[in-house]
Coordinates of C-alpha atoms in Angstrom, one line a residue:
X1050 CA 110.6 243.1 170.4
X1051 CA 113.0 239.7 169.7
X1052 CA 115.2 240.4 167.1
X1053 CA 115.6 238.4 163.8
X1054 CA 117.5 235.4 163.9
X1055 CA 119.2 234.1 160.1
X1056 CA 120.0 230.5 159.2
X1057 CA 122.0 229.8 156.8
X1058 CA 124.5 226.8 155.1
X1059 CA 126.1 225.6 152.7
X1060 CA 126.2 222.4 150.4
X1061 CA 129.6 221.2 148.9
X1062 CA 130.8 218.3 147.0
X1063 CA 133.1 215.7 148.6
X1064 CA 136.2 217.8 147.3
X1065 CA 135.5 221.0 149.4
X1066 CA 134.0 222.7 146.3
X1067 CA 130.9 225.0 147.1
X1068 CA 127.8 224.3 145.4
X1069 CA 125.0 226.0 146.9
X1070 CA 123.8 228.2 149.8
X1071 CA 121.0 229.2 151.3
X1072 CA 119.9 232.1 153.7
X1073 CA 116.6 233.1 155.1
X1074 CA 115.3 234.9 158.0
X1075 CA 114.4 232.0 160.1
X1076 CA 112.5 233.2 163.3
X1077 CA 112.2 236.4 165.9
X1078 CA 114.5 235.8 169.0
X1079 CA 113.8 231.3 168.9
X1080 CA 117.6 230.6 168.1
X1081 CA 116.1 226.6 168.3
X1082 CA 114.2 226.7 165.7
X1083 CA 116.2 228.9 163.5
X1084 CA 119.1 225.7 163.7
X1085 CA 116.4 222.9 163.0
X1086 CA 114.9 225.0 160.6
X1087 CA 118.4 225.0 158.9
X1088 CA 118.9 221.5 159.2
X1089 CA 115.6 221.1 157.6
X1090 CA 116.1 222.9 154.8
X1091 CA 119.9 222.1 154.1
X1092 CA 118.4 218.2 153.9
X1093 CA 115.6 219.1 151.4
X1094 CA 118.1 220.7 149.2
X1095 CA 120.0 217.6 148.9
X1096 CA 117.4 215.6 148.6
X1097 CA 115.7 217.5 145.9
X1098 CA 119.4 216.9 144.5
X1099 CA 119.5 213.1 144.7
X1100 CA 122.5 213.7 147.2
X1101 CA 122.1 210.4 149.3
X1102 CA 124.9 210.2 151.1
X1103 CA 124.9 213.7 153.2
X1104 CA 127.1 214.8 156.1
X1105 CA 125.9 217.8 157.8
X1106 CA 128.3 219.6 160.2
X1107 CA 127.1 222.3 162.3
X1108 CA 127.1 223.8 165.7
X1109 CA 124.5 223.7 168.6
X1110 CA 122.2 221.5 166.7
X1111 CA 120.5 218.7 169.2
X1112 CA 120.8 215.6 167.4
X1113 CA 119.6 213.5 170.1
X1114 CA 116.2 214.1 169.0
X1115 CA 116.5 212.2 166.3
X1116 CA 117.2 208.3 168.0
X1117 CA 114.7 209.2 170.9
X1118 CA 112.7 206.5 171.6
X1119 CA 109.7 209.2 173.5
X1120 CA 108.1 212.1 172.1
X1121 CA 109.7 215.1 174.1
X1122 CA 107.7 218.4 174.9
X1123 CA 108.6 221.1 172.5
X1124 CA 106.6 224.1 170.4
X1125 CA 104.5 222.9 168.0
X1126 CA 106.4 224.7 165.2
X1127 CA 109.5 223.1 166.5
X1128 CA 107.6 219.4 166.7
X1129 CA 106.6 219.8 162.9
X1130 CA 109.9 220.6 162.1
X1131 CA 111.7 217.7 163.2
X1132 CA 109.2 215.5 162.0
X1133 CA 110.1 216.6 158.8
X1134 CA 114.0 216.2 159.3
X1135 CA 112.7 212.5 160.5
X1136 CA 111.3 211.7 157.5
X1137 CA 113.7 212.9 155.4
X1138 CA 116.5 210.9 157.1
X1139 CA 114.6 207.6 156.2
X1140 CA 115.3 208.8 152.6
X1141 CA 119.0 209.8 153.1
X1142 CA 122.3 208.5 154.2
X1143 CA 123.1 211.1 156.8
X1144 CA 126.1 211.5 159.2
X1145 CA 126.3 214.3 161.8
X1146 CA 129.1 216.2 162.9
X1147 CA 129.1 218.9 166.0
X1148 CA 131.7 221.8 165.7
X1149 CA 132.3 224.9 167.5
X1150 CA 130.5 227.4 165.8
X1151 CA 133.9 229.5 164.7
X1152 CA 134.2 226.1 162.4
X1153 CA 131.5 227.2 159.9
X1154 CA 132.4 230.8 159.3
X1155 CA 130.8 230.5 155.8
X1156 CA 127.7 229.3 157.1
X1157 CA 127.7 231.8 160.1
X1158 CA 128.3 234.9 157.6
X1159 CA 125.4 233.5 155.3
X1160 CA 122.9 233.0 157.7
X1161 CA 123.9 236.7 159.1
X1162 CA 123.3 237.8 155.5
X1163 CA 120.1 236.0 155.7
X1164 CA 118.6 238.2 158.4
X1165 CA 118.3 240.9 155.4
X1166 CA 116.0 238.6 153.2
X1167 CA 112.4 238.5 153.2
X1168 CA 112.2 234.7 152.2
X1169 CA 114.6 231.9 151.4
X1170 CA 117.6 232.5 149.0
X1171 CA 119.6 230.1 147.4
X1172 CA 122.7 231.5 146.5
X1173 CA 124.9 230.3 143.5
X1174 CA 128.6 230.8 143.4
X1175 CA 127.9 233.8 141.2
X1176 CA 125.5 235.7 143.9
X1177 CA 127.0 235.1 146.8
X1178 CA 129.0 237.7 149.1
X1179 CA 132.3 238.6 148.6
X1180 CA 133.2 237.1 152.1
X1181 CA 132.1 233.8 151.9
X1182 CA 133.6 233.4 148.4
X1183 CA 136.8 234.2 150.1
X1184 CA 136.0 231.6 153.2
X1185 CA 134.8 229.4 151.0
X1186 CA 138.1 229.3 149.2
X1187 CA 140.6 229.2 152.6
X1188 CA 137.5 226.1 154.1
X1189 CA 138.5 224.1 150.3
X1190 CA 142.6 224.6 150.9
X1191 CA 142.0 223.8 154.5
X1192 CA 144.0 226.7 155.7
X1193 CA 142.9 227.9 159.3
X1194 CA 142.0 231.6 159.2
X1195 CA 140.1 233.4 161.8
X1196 CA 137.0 235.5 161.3
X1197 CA 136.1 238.8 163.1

């Protein structure tokens, strides 16, 4: 049996300030479509917050998907995913940014968290974990920290 894979992220303002999170369960052993799934949902939440102008930085998401002038072969899940992030990208003003994965430690630790969940969480500065209050807090300072 595949194991559960989490996504997770987090939304900030533009001064490093955490707003929301979110954490689910996102799929059984299909690390792909547990990123696109959070890329997905990280975009509806801003949109549903008339954030226009978006900037989402993450790890080992394929962004090339989205300029490609053919369809590619993929899952169906997967196809009806990105369709989504497609059309929600003609609505928003959205940059992307690739970092190693040790870059997001507060989004890595959520999505972790998320593997517990039975359904999507969206997680307030009051309900979130200990840990990623503290990560949060080193990420807004910009001080370099390492997690283990």
């Amino acid at each position: 049996m595949d194991s559960i894979i989490g996504c997770g992220g987090v939304i900030r303002y533009y001064n490093g300030n955490y707003m929301l999170g979110f954490a689910s369960p996102a799929a059984y052993g299909d690390n792909t479509i547990a990123i696109t799934y959070d890329v997905l949902h990280d975009l509806s939440l801003c949109a549903n917050l008339y954030f226009m102008n978006v900037i989402d930085v993450g790890s080992y998401f394929d962004y090339h998907f989205l300029n490609a002038k053919e369809e590619r072969f993929c899952s169906f899940a997967l196809f009806y995913i990105q369709r989504d992030i497609r059309d929600l990208l003609n609505t928003l003003n959205c940059s992307f940014y690739i970092i190693l994965e040790e870059g997001n430690a507060c989004a890595q630790s959520i999505a972790s968290w998320g593997c517990g969940f039975n359904a999507m969480t969206e997680l307030s500065v009051s309900n979130m974990p200990f840990l990623v209050k503290g990560l949060s807090r080193l990420d807004q300072i910009g001080l370099s920290y390492v997690k283990h």
